[in-house]
Amino acid sequence: MRRGAIWFVLLSLLVVAVIELRAWFDRHPQDLPWTRLDLHDPVGRFTAAKLAALGSSPAQCRSLLSAAGSPDRPAPSRTAGTECGYEDGIRLGLGRAREAGFSPAGLVTSCPVASALLLWDERVIQPAALHHFGVAVIAIQHAGSFSCRRLYGRNAGPWSEHATADAVDILGFRLADGRTVSVLRDWRGSAEEQAFLRRVRGGACRLFTTVLSPDYNAAHRDHLHLDTANRGPAGWRACR
Ligand SMILES: [Zn+2]
């Protein structure tokens, strides 16, 4: 009789645990590798891997962007040589769901990069700017996306993610009050500038599969390199 009661309690606990786990799964699709990405979901453990995987589903990527209210528009495909080019180009716009423009304007990236930049602006950059400076960021200063080159501009070796527009280099941020925060000048700037730049770097690490900053090496002293290299569904990322 006593043994029966113990089993009853153990089984009840198991049932409760399974129900709780199911409820947690339903509330955290962003932390599970097998759920479909929705740009309205909170950013989670597998968001960056799912954004990178959109590289092989251009139609799904474009529909996610428009469902998120993105002002971005498809750009013509481009090829250069045998190794470079893209078919899922997106011309980044400004407006609903995208608060900061890009400077210079007319930036074209792959669709996964455009999607990750949309979330970076809304979820990371704007809250960080309001927190540290009390104003919004109105422009993200960049050094381009597409560039037909190998890693570090070498003559041999692997091709850069820039060769397929799956990367973007960020130089700094222009605030609504006219100030700018530059990676080169302010990585070791005031306490607020340092905190802001590290916070936007950390937030990017949850959206891009590769983030390289001045902490990584001298080649990145003046920019944040962000890319959506496909590192597989396990959620591997490089954040330096
Ligand atoms: Zn780069």
JSON list of C-alpha atoms and ligand atoms in Angstrom, two decimals:
[
{"chain": "A", "resi": 1, "resn": "MET", "atom": "CA", "xyz": [0.00, 0.00, 0.00]},
{"chain": "A", "resi": 2, "resn": "ARG", "atom": "CA", "xyz": [2.76, 2.36, 0.99]},
{"chain": "A", "resi": 3, "resn": "ARG", "atom": "CA", "xyz": [4.74, 1.49, -2.17]},
{"chain": "A", "resi": 4, "resn": "GLY", "atom": "CA", "xyz": [1.61, 2.19, -4.24]},
{"chain": "A", "resi": 5, "resn": "ALA", "atom": "CA", "xyz": [1.31, 5.67, -2.70]},
{"chain": "A", "resi": 6, "resn": "ILE", "atom": "CA", "xyz": [4.95, 6.47, -3.53]},
{"chain": "A", "resi": 7, "resn": "TRP", "atom": "CA", "xyz": [4.44, 5.42, -7.15]},
{"chain": "A", "resi": 8, "resn": "PHE", "atom": "CA", "xyz": [1.29, 7.53, -7.33]},
{"chain": "A", "resi": 9, "resn": "VAL", "atom": "CA", "xyz": [3.18, 10.61, -6.11]},
{"chain": "A", "resi": 10, "resn": "LEU", "atom": "CA", "xyz": [6.11, 10.00, -8.48]},
{"chain": "A", "resi": 11, "resn": "LEU", "atom": "CA", "xyz": [3.79, 9.55, -11.48]},
{"chain": "A", "resi": 12, "resn": "SER", "atom": "CA", "xyz": [1.84, 12.68, -10.57]},
{"chain": "A", "resi": 13, "resn": "LEU", "atom": "CA", "xyz": [5.08, 14.67, -10.37]},
{"chain": "A", "resi": 14, "resn": "LEU", "atom": "CA", "xyz": [6.13, 13.32, -13.79]},
{"chain": "A", "resi": 15, "resn": "VAL", "atom": "CA", "xyz": [2.80, 14.34, -15.35]},
{"chain": "A", "resi": 16, "resn": "VAL", "atom": "CA", "xyz": [3.09, 17.84, -13.87]},
{"chain": "A", "resi": 17, "resn": "ALA", "atom": "CA", "xyz": [6.67, 18.13, -15.12]},
{"chain": "A", "resi": 18, "resn": "VAL", "atom": "CA", "xyz": [5.67, 17.13, -18.67]},
{"chain": "A", "resi": 19, "resn": "ILE", "atom": "CA", "xyz": [2.78, 19.64, -18.67]},
{"chain": "A", "resi": 20, "resn": "GLU", "atom": "CA", "xyz": [5.09, 22.40, -17.40]},
{"chain": "A", "resi": 21, "resn": "LEU", "atom": "CA", "xyz": [7.71, 21.55, -20.01]},
{"chain": "A", "resi": 22, "resn": "ARG", "atom": "CA", "xyz": [5.13, 21.68, -22.81]},
{"chain": "A", "resi": 23, "resn": "ALA", "atom": "CA", "xyz": [3.94, 25.08, -21.57]},
{"chain": "A", "resi": 24, "resn": "TRP", "atom": "CA", "xyz": [7.55, 26.34, -21.45]},
{"chain": "A", "resi": 25, "resn": "PHE", "atom": "CA", "xyz": [8.13, 25.10, -25.04]},
{"chain": "A", "resi": 26, "resn": "ASP", "atom": "CA", "xyz": [5.03, 26.99, -26.20]},
{"chain": "A", "resi": 27, "resn": "ARG", "atom": "CA", "xyz": [6.22, 30.20, -24.56]},
{"chain": "A", "resi": 28, "resn": "HIS", "atom": "CA", "xyz": [9.84, 30.00, -25.78]},
{"chain": "A", "resi": 29, "resn": "PRO", "atom": "CA", "xyz": [9.89, 29.12, -29.51]},
{"chain": "A", "resi": 30, "resn": "GLN", "atom": "CA", "xyz": [13.03, 31.30, -29.84]},
{"chain": "A", "resi": 31, "resn": "ASP", "atom": "CA", "xyz": [14.96, 28.97, -27.52]},
{"chain": "A", "resi": 32, "resn": "LEU", "atom": "CA", "xyz": [14.16, 25.79, -29.47]},
{"chain": "A", "resi": 33, "resn": "PRO", "atom": "CA", "xyz": [16.06, 24.74, -32.59]},
{"chain": "A", "resi": 34, "resn": "TRP", "atom": "CA", "xyz": [13.09, 23.18, -34.42]},
{"chain": "A", "resi": 35, "resn": "THR", "atom": "CA", "xyz": [10.47, 25.97, -34.32]},
{"chain": "A", "resi": 36, "resn": "ARG", "atom": "CA", "xyz": [9.86, 28.29, -37.28]},
{"chain": "A", "resi": 37, "resn": "LEU", "atom": "CA", "xyz": [11.36, 31.76, -37.02]},
{"chain": "A", "resi": 38, "resn": "ASP", "atom": "CA", "xyz": [8.99, 34.68, -36.50]},
{"chain": "A", "resi": 39, "resn": "LEU", "atom": "CA", "xyz": [10.55, 38.17, -36.37]},
{"chain": "A", "resi": 40, "resn": "HIS", "atom": "CA", "xyz": [7.94, 39.17, -33.76]},
{"chain": "A", "resi": 41, "resn": "ASP", "atom": "CA", "xyz": [9.26, 36.60, -31.26]},
{"chain": "A", "resi": 42, "resn": "PRO", "atom": "CA", "xyz": [11.72, 37.61, -28.54]},
{"chain": "A", "resi": 43, "resn": "VAL", "atom": "CA", "xyz": [15.37, 37.01, -29.41]},
{"chain": "A", "resi": 44, "resn": "GLY", "atom": "CA", "xyz": [16.55, 33.66, -28.05]},
{"chain": "A", "resi": 45, "resn": "ARG", "atom": "CA", "xyz": [19.18, 30.96, -28.07]},
{"chain": "A", "resi": 46, "resn": "PHE", "atom": "CA", "xyz": [18.50, 29.87, -31.67]},
{"chain": "A", "resi": 47, "resn": "THR", "atom": "CA", "xyz": [17.48, 33.17, -33.28]},
{"chain": "A", "resi": 48, "resn": "ALA", "atom": "CA", "xyz": [20.90, 33.77, -34.91]},
{"chain": "A", "resi": 49, "resn": "ALA", "atom": "CA", "xyz": [21.07, 30.21, -36.32]},
{"chain": "A", "resi": 50, "resn": "LYS", "atom": "CA", "xyz": [17.55, 30.52, -37.75]},
{"chain": "A", "resi": 51, "resn": "LEU", "atom": "CA", "xyz": [18.31, 33.92, -39.31]},
{"chain": "A", "resi": 52, "resn": "ALA", "atom": "CA", "xyz": [21.46, 32.45, -40.92]},
{"chain": "A", "resi": 53, "resn": "ALA", "atom": "CA", "xyz": [19.47, 29.46, -42.22]},
{"chain": "A", "resi": 54, "resn": "LEU", "atom": "CA", "xyz": [17.18, 31.87, -44.11]},
{"chain": "A", "resi": 55, "resn": "GLY", "atom": "CA", "xyz": [20.05, 32.13, -46.61]},
{"chain": "A", "resi": 56, "resn": "SER", "atom": "CA", "xyz": [18.75, 28.96, -48.24]},
{"chain": "A", "resi": 57, "resn": "SER", "atom": "CA", "xyz": [15.08, 30.09, -48.16]},
{"chain": "A", "resi": 58, "resn": "PRO", "atom": "CA", "xyz": [14.93, 33.50, -49.88]},
{"chain": "A", "resi": 59, "resn": "ALA", "atom": "CA", "xyz": [11.14, 33.44, -50.33]},
{"chain": "A", "resi": 60, "resn": "GLN", "atom": "CA", "xyz": [10.52, 32.66, -46.66]},
{"chain": "A", "resi": 61, "resn": "CYS", "atom": "CA", "xyz": [13.03, 35.35, -45.69]},
{"chain": "A", "resi": 62, "resn": "ARG", "atom": "CA", "xyz": [11.30, 38.02, -47.81]},
{"chain": "A", "resi": 63, "resn": "SER", "atom": "CA", "xyz": [7.88, 37.10, -46.42]},
{"chain": "A", "resi": 64, "resn": "LEU", "atom": "CA", "xyz": [9.18, 37.28, -42.83]},
{"chain": "A", "resi": 65, "resn": "LEU", "atom": "CA", "xyz": [10.59, 40.75, -43.50]},
{"chain": "A", "resi": 66, "resn": "SER", "atom": "CA", "xyz": [7.34, 42.06, -44.95]},
{"chain": "A", "resi": 67, "resn": "ALA", "atom": "CA", "xyz": [5.27, 40.43, -42.17]},
{"chain": "A", "resi": 68, "resn": "ALA", "atom": "CA", "xyz": [7.49, 42.32, -39.70]},
{"chain": "A", "resi": 69, "resn": "GLY", "atom": "CA", "xyz": [6.54, 45.62, -41.37]},
{"chain": "A", "resi": 70, "resn": "SER", "atom": "CA", "xyz": [9.98, 46.15, -42.88]},
{"chain": "A", "resi": 71, "resn": "PRO", "atom": "CA", "xyz": [10.26, 49.01, -45.39]},
{"chain": "A", "resi": 72, "resn": "ASP", "atom": "CA", "xyz": [12.99, 47.07, -47.23]},
{"chain": "A", "resi": 73, "resn": "ARG", "atom": "CA", "xyz": [12.57, 46.03, -50.87]},
{"chain": "A", "resi": 74, "resn": "PRO", "atom": "CA", "xyz": [14.13, 43.22, -52.96]},
{"chain": "A", "resi": 75, "resn": "ALA", "atom": "CA", "xyz": [17.17, 44.29, -54.96]},
{"chain": "A", "resi": 76, "resn": "PRO", "atom": "CA", "xyz": [18.29, 42.87, -58.33]},
{"chain": "A", "resi": 77, "resn": "SER", "atom": "CA", "xyz": [20.58, 39.86, -58.09]},
{"chain": "A", "resi": 78, "resn": "ARG", "atom": "CA", "xyz": [24.26, 40.33, -58.78]},
{"chain": "A", "resi": 79, "resn": "THR", "atom": "CA", "xyz": [27.19, 38.16, -59.87]},
{"chain": "A", "resi": 80, "resn": "ALA", "atom": "CA", "xyz": [30.90, 38.90, -59.99]},
{"chain": "A", "resi": 81, "resn": "GLY", "atom": "CA", "xyz": [33.32, 36.22, -61.08]},
{"chain": "A", "resi": 82, "resn": "THR", "atom": "CA", "xyz": [32.53, 32.62, -60.26]},
{"chain": "A", "resi": 83, "resn": "GLU", "atom": "CA", "xyz": [32.55, 32.92, -56.47]},
{"chain": "A", "resi": 84, "resn": "CYS", "atom": "CA", "xyz": [30.82, 36.23, -55.75]},
{"chain": "A", "resi": 85, "resn": "GLY", "atom": "CA", "xyz": [27.28, 37.52, -55.91]},
{"chain": "A", "resi": 86, "resn": "TYR", "atom": "CA", "xyz": [23.82, 37.12, -54.43]},
{"chain": "A", "resi": 87, "resn": "GLU", "atom": "CA", "xyz": [20.25, 36.42, -55.48]},
{"chain": "A", "resi": 88, "resn": "ASP", "atom": "CA", "xyz": [18.51, 37.41, -52.25]},
{"chain": "A", "resi": 89, "resn": "GLY", "atom": "CA", "xyz": [19.55, 41.06, -52.10]},
{"chain": "A", "resi": 90, "resn": "ILE", "atom": "CA", "xyz": [17.48, 43.51, -50.06]},
{"chain": "A", "resi": 91, "resn": "ARG", "atom": "CA", "xyz": [17.71, 47.30, -50.36]},
{"chain": "A", "resi": 92, "resn": "LEU", "atom": "CA", "xyz": [17.41, 48.62, -46.81]},
{"chain": "A", "resi": 93, "resn": "GLY", "atom": "CA", "xyz": [14.79, 51.33, -46.40]},
{"chain": "A", "resi": 94, "resn": "LEU", "atom": "CA", "xyz": [13.73, 53.58, -43.59]},
{"chain": "A", "resi": 95, "resn": "GLY", "atom": "CA", "xyz": [10.31, 53.73, -42.00]},
{"chain": "A", "resi": 96, "resn": "ARG", "atom": "CA", "xyz": [7.87, 51.54, -40.16]},
{"chain": "A", "resi": 97, "resn": "ALA", "atom": "CA", "xyz": [9.77, 48.93, -38.09]},
{"chain": "A", "resi": 98, "resn": "ARG", "atom": "CA", "xyz": [13.12, 50.43, -39.08]},
{"chain": "A", "resi": 99, "resn": "GLU", "atom": "CA", "xyz": [13.89, 53.49, -36.98]},
{"chain": "A", "resi": 100, "resn": "ALA", "atom": "CA", "xyz": [17.46, 54.18, -38.03]},
{"chain": "A", "resi": 101, "resn": "GLY", "atom": "CA", "xyz": [18.48, 54.74, -41.63]},
{"chain": "A", "resi": 102, "resn": "PHE", "atom": "CA", "xyz": [21.80, 53.65, -43.07]},
{"chain": "A", "resi": 103, "resn": "SER", "atom": "CA", "xyz": [24.54, 56.08, -43.95]},
{"chain": "A", "resi": 104, "resn": "PRO", "atom": "CA", "xyz": [25.43, 56.15, -46.78]},
{"chain": "A", "resi": 105, "resn": "ALA", "atom": "CA", "xyz": [21.90, 55.31, -47.99]},
{"chain": "A", "resi": 106, "resn": "GLY", "atom": "CA", "xyz": [21.13, 52.58, -50.51]},
{"chain": "A", "resi": 107, "resn": "LEU", "atom": "CA", "xyz": [22.78, 49.73, -48.60]},
{"chain": "A", "resi": 108, "resn": "VAL", "atom": "CA", "xyz": [22.01, 46.30, -50.12]},
{"chain": "A", "resi": 109, "resn": "THR", "atom": "CA", "xyz": [22.60, 43.15, -48.07]},
{"chain": "A", "resi": 110, "resn": "SER", "atom": "CA", "xyz": [21.48, 39.53, -48.26]},
{"chain": "A", "resi": 111, "resn": "CYS", "atom": "CA", "xyz": [18.03, 38.90, -46.84]},
{"chain": "A", "resi": 112, "resn": "PRO", "atom": "CA", "xyz": [19.30, 37.21, -43.62]},
{"chain": "A", "resi": 113, "resn": "VAL", "atom": "CA", "xyz": [21.52, 40.23, -42.87]},
{"chain": "A", "resi": 114, "resn": "ALA", "atom": "CA", "xyz": [18.61, 42.62, -43.56]},
{"chain": "A", "resi": 115, "resn": "SER", "atom": "CA", "xyz": [16.41, 40.62, -41.15]},
{"chain": "A", "resi": 116, "resn": "ALA", "atom": "CA", "xyz": [19.06, 40.55, -38.43]},
{"chain": "A", "resi": 117, "resn": "LEU", "atom": "CA", "xyz": [19.69, 44.30, -38.87]},
{"chain": "A", "resi": 118, "resn": "LEU", "atom": "CA", "xyz": [15.96, 44.98, -38.49]},
{"chain": "A", "resi": 119, "resn": "LEU", "atom": "CA", "xyz": [15.91, 43.20, -35.12]},
{"chain": "A", "resi": 120, "resn": "TRP", "atom": "CA", "xyz": [19.24, 44.74, -34.06]},
{"chain": "A", "resi": 121, "resn": "ASP", "atom": "CA", "xyz": [17.87, 48.25, -34.65]},
{"chain": "A", "resi": 122, "resn": "GLU", "atom": "CA", "xyz": [14.55, 47.67, -32.88]},
{"chain": "A", "resi": 123, "resn": "ARG", "atom": "CA", "xyz": [15.55, 45.36, -30.00]},
{"chain": "A", "resi": 124, "resn": "VAL", "atom": "CA", "xyz": [19.12, 46.39, -29.27]},
{"chain": "A", "resi": 125, "resn": "ILE", "atom": "CA", "xyz": [20.32, 49.72, -30.71]},
{"chain": "A", "resi": 126, "resn": "GLN", "atom": "CA", "xyz": [17.32, 51.92, -29.90]},
{"chain": "A", "resi": 127, "resn": "PRO", "atom": "CA", "xyz": [16.84, 50.71, -26.30]},
{"chain": "A", "resi": 128, "resn": "ALA", "atom": "CA", "xyz": [20.61, 51.01, -25.69]},
{"chain": "A", "resi": 129, "resn": "ALA", "atom": "CA", "xyz": [20.75, 54.56, -27.11]},
{"chain": "A", "resi": 130, "resn": "LEU", "atom": "CA", "xyz": [17.76, 55.67, -25.01]},
{"chain": "A", "resi": 131, "resn": "HIS", "atom": "CA", "xyz": [19.32, 54.12, -21.92]},
{"chain": "A", "resi": 132, "resn": "HIS", "atom": "CA", "xyz": [22.82, 55.57, -22.35]},
{"chain": "A", "resi": 133, "resn": "PHE", "atom": "CA", "xyz": [22.17, 58.86, -24.21]},
{"chain": "A", "resi": 134, "resn": "GLY", "atom": "CA", "xyz": [18.45, 59.59, -23.76]},
{"chain": "A", "resi": 135, "resn": "VAL", "atom": "CA", "xyz": [17.88, 59.90, -27.53]},
{"chain": "A", "resi": 136, "resn": "ALA", "atom": "CA", "xyz": [17.31, 57.58, -30.49]},
{"chain": "A", "resi": 137, "resn": "VAL", "atom": "CA", "xyz": [19.84, 56.51, -33.12]},
{"chain": "A", "resi": 138, "resn": "ILE", "atom": "CA", "xyz": [18.80, 58.01, -36.46]},
{"chain": "A", "resi": 139, "resn": "ALA", "atom": "CA", "xyz": [21.54, 56.57, -38.67]},
{"chain": "A", "resi": 140, "resn": "ILE", "atom": "CA", "xyz": [23.78, 53.53, -38.65]},
{"chain": "A", "resi": 141, "resn": "GLN", "atom": "CA", "xyz": [27.07, 54.36, -40.35]},
{"chain": "A", "resi": 142, "resn": "HIS", "atom": "CA", "xyz": [28.48, 51.46, -42.36]},
{"chain": "A", "resi": 143, "resn": "ALA", "atom": "CA", "xyz": [31.28, 50.53, -44.73]},
{"chain": "A", "resi": 144, "resn": "GLY", "atom": "CA", "xyz": [29.18, 48.34, -47.01]},
{"chain": "A", "resi": 145, "resn": "SER", "atom": "CA", "xyz": [28.12, 44.74, -47.38]},
{"chain": "A", "resi": 146, "resn": "PHE", "atom": "CA", "xyz": [28.89, 43.19, -50.79]},
{"chain": "A", "resi": 147, "resn": "SER", "atom": "CA", "xyz": [32.55, 42.96, -51.73]},
{"chain": "A", "resi": 148, "resn": "CYS", "atom": "CA", "xyz": [34.10, 40.24, -53.90]},
{"chain": "A", "resi": 149, "resn": "ARG", "atom": "CA", "xyz": [37.03, 39.30, -51.69]},
{"chain": "A", "resi": 150, "resn": "ARG", "atom": "CA", "xyz": [38.59, 36.53, -49.66]},
{"chain": "A", "resi": 151, "resn": "LEU", "atom": "CA", "xyz": [39.09, 36.74, -45.89]},
{"chain": "A", "resi": 152, "resn": "TYR", "atom": "CA", "xyz": [41.30, 39.74, -45.01]},
{"chain": "A", "resi": 153, "resn": "GLY", "atom": "CA", "xyz": [41.66, 40.52, -48.73]},
{"chain": "A", "resi": 154, "resn": "ARG", "atom": "CA", "xyz": [44.15, 37.66, -49.22]},
{"chain": "A", "resi": 155, "resn": "ASN", "atom": "CA", "xyz": [44.87, 36.19, -52.66]},
{"chain": "A", "resi": 156, "resn": "ALA", "atom": "CA", "xyz": [44.03, 32.62, -51.57]},
{"chain": "A", "resi": 157, "resn": "GLY", "atom": "CA", "xyz": [41.93, 30.89, -48.95]},
{"chain": "A", "resi": 158, "resn": "PRO", "atom": "CA", "xyz": [38.25, 31.01, -48.01]},
{"chain": "A", "resi": 159, "resn": "TRP", "atom": "CA", "xyz": [35.93, 33.66, -49.40]},
{"chain": "A", "resi": 160, "resn": "SER", "atom": "CA", "xyz": [34.60, 36.34, -47.07]},
{"chain": "A", "resi": 161, "resn": "GLU", "atom": "CA", "xyz": [30.89, 36.41, -46.21]},
{"chain": "A", "resi": 162, "resn": "HIS", "atom": "CA", "xyz": [31.05, 39.85, -47.88]},
{"chain": "A", "resi": 163, "resn": "ALA", "atom": "CA", "xyz": [31.42, 38.01, -51.23]},
{"chain": "A", "resi": 164, "resn": "THR", "atom": "CA", "xyz": [27.75, 36.99, -50.97]},
{"chain": "A", "resi": 165, "resn": "ALA", "atom": "CA", "xyz": [26.51, 40.12, -49.13]},
{"chain": "A", "resi": 166, "resn": "ASP", "atom": "CA", "xyz": [26.04, 37.98, -46.00]},
{"chain": "A", "resi": 167, "resn": "ALA", "atom": "CA", "xyz": [28.07, 40.48, -43.95]},
{"chain": "A", "resi": 168, "resn": "VAL", "atom": "CA", "xyz": [28.05, 44.16, -43.10]},
{"chain": "A", "resi": 169, "resn": "ASP", "atom": "CA", "xyz": [30.67, 46.41, -41.49]},
{"chain": "A", "resi": 170, "resn": "ILE", "atom": "CA", "xyz": [29.38, 48.96, -38.96]},
{"chain": "A", "resi": 171, "resn": "LEU", "atom": "CA", "xyz": [31.44, 52.11, -38.31]},
{"chain": "A", "resi": 172, "resn": "GLY", "atom": "CA", "xyz": [29.24, 54.03, -35.87]},
{"chain": "A", "resi": 173, "resn": "PHE", "atom": "CA", "xyz": [25.91, 55.54, -34.93]},
{"chain": "A", "resi": 174, "resn": "ARG", "atom": "CA", "xyz": [24.43, 59.04, -35.37]},
{"chain": "A", "resi": 175, "resn": "LEU", "atom": "CA", "xyz": [22.13, 60.14, -32.54]},
{"chain": "A", "resi": 176, "resn": "ALA", "atom": "CA", "xyz": [19.02, 62.30, -32.85]},
{"chain": "A", "resi": 177, "resn": "ASP", "atom": "CA", "xyz": [20.78, 65.19, -31.05]},
{"chain": "A", "resi": 178, "resn": "GLY", "atom": "CA", "xyz": [23.59, 65.29, -33.62]},
{"chain": "A", "resi": 179, "resn": "ARG", "atom": "CA", "xyz": [26.22, 63.40, -31.65]},
{"chain": "A", "resi": 180, "resn": "THR", "atom": "CA", "xyz": [27.95, 60.40, -33.21]},
{"chain": "A", "resi": 181, "resn": "VAL", "atom": "CA", "xyz": [29.37, 57.34, -31.52]},
{"chain": "A", "resi": 182, "resn": "SER", "atom": "CA", "xyz": [32.21, 55.86, -33.55]},
{"chain": "A", "resi": 183, "resn": "VAL", "atom": "CA", "xyz": [33.71, 52.39, -33.11]},
{"chain": "A", "resi": 184, "resn": "LEU", "atom": "CA", "xyz": [37.22, 53.71, -33.87]},
{"chain": "A", "resi": 185, "resn": "ARG", "atom": "CA", "xyz": [37.08, 56.80, -31.62]},
{"chain": "A", "resi": 186, "resn": "ASP", "atom": "CA", "xyz": [34.77, 55.71, -28.82]},
{"chain": "A", "resi": 187, "resn": "TRP", "atom": "CA", "xyz": [35.53, 52.02, -28.18]},
{"chain": "A", "resi": 188, "resn": "ARG", "atom": "CA", "xyz": [37.82, 53.45, -25.48]},
{"chain": "A", "resi": 189, "resn": "GLY", "atom": "CA", "xyz": [35.78, 56.67, -25.11]},
{"chain": "A", "resi": 190, "resn": "SER", "atom": "CA", "xyz": [33.60, 57.86, -22.23]},
{"chain": "A", "resi": 191, "resn": "ALA", "atom": "CA", "xyz": [32.01, 55.34, -19.88]},
{"chain": "A", "resi": 192, "resn": "GLU", "atom": "CA", "xyz": [28.63, 55.80, -21.60]},
{"chain": "A", "resi": 193, "resn": "GLU", "atom": "CA", "xyz": [30.10, 55.43, -25.10]},
{"chain": "A", "resi": 194, "resn": "GLN", "atom": "CA", "xyz": [32.02, 52.31, -24.09]},
{"chain": "A", "resi": 195, "resn": "ALA", "atom": "CA", "xyz": [28.94, 50.79, -22.43]},
{"chain": "A", "resi": 196, "resn": "PHE", "atom": "CA", "xyz": [26.73, 51.58, -25.45]},
{"chain": "A", "resi": 197, "resn": "LEU", "atom": "CA", "xyz": [29.16, 50.07, -27.97]},
{"chain": "A", "resi": 198, "resn": "ARG", "atom": "CA", "xyz": [29.65, 46.91, -25.91]},
{"chain": "A", "resi": 199, "resn": "ARG", "atom": "CA", "xyz": [25.91, 46.54, -25.42]},
{"chain": "A", "resi": 200, "resn": "VAL", "atom": "CA", "xyz": [25.18, 46.80, -29.15]},
{"chain": "A", "resi": 201, "resn": "ARG", "atom": "CA", "xyz": [28.04, 44.35, -29.82]},
{"chain": "A", "resi": 202, "resn": "GLY", "atom": "CA", "xyz": [26.59, 41.90, -27.27]},
{"chain": "A", "resi": 203, "resn": "GLY", "atom": "CA", "xyz": [23.09, 42.28, -28.72]},
{"chain": "A", "resi": 204, "resn": "ALA", "atom": "CA", "xyz": [24.44, 41.63, -32.23]},
{"chain": "A", "resi": 205, "resn": "CYS", "atom": "CA", "xyz": [25.93, 38.35, -30.97]},
{"chain": "A", "resi": 206, "resn": "ARG", "atom": "CA", "xyz": [22.38, 37.07, -30.37]},
{"chain": "A", "resi": 207, "resn": "LEU", "atom": "CA", "xyz": [21.34, 37.90, -33.96]},
{"chain": "A", "resi": 208, "resn": "PHE", "atom": "CA", "xyz": [24.41, 37.32, -36.15]},
{"chain": "A", "resi": 209, "resn": "THR", "atom": "CA", "xyz": [26.44, 34.10, -36.21]},
{"chain": "A", "resi": 210, "resn": "THR", "atom": "CA", "xyz": [29.70, 36.09, -36.42]},
{"chain": "A", "resi": 211, "resn": "VAL", "atom": "CA", "xyz": [30.49, 39.35, -34.62]},
{"chain": "A", "resi": 212, "resn": "LEU", "atom": "CA", "xyz": [34.07, 40.70, -34.68]},
{"chain": "A", "resi": 213, "resn": "SER", "atom": "CA", "xyz": [34.89, 43.89, -32.77]},
{"chain": "A", "resi": 214, "resn": "PRO", "atom": "CA", "xyz": [38.02, 45.90, -31.79]},
{"chain": "A", "resi": 215, "resn": "ASP", "atom": "CA", "xyz": [38.48, 43.34, -28.98]},
{"chain": "A", "resi": 216, "resn": "TYR", "atom": "CA", "xyz": [39.24, 40.69, -31.63]},
{"chain": "A", "resi": 217, "resn": "ASN", "atom": "CA", "xyz": [42.17, 42.19, -33.55]},
{"chain": "A", "resi": 218, "resn": "ALA", "atom": "CA", "xyz": [43.65, 45.36, -35.04]},
{"chain": "A", "resi": 219, "resn": "ALA", "atom": "CA", "xyz": [41.91, 44.72, -38.38]},
{"chain": "A", "resi": 220, "resn": "HIS", "atom": "CA", "xyz": [38.62, 45.39, -36.57]},
{"chain": "A", "resi": 221, "resn": "ARG", "atom": "CA", "xyz": [39.69, 48.44, -34.55]},
{"chain": "A", "resi": 222, "resn": "ASP", "atom": "CA", "xyz": [37.39, 50.73, -36.56]},
{"chain": "A", "resi": 223, "resn": "HIS", "atom": "CA", "xyz": [34.30, 48.58, -37.21]},
{"chain": "A", "resi": 224, "resn": "LEU", "atom": "CA", "xyz": [32.03, 45.79, -36.08]},
{"chain": "A", "resi": 225, "resn": "HIS", "atom": "CA", "xyz": [31.95, 42.97, -38.64]},
{"chain": "A", "resi": 226, "resn": "LEU", "atom": "CA", "xyz": [28.55, 41.25, -38.52]},
{"chain": "A", "resi": 227, "resn": "ASP", "atom": "CA", "xyz": [27.72, 38.24, -40.66]},
{"chain": "A", "resi": 228, "resn": "THR", "atom": "CA", "xyz": [25.20, 35.43, -41.03]},
{"chain": "A", "resi": 229, "resn": "ALA", "atom": "CA", "xyz": [27.57, 32.57, -41.94]},
{"chain": "A", "resi": 230, "resn": "ASN", "atom": "CA", "xyz": [25.62, 29.34, -41.69]},
{"chain": "A", "resi": 231, "resn": "ARG", "atom": "CA", "xyz": [27.21, 27.52, -38.74]},
{"chain": "A", "resi": 232, "resn": "GLY", "atom": "CA", "xyz": [24.53, 24.81, -38.58]},
{"chain": "A", "resi": 233, "resn": "PRO", "atom": "CA", "xyz": [21.37, 24.28, -36.54]},
{"chain": "A", "resi": 234, "resn": "ALA", "atom": "CA", "xyz": [23.19, 23.74, -33.21]},
{"chain": "A", "resi": 235, "resn": "GLY", "atom": "CA", "xyz": [23.42, 27.47, -32.71]},
{"chain": "A", "resi": 236, "resn": "TRP", "atom": "CA", "xyz": [27.25, 27.90, -32.91]},
{"chain": "A", "resi": 237, "resn": "ARG", "atom": "CA", "xyz": [28.33, 31.53, -32.97]},
{"chain": "A", "resi": 238, "resn": "ALA", "atom": "CA", "xyz": [31.58, 33.51, -32.96]},
{"chain": "A", "resi": 239, "resn": "CYS", "atom": "CA", "xyz": [31.37, 36.59, -30.74]},
{"chain": "A", "resi": 240, "resn": "ARG", "atom": "CA", "xyz": [34.67, 38.41, -30.19]},
{"chain": "B", "resi": 1, "resn": "ZN", "atom": "ZN", "xyz": [33.35, 42.69, -42.58]}
]
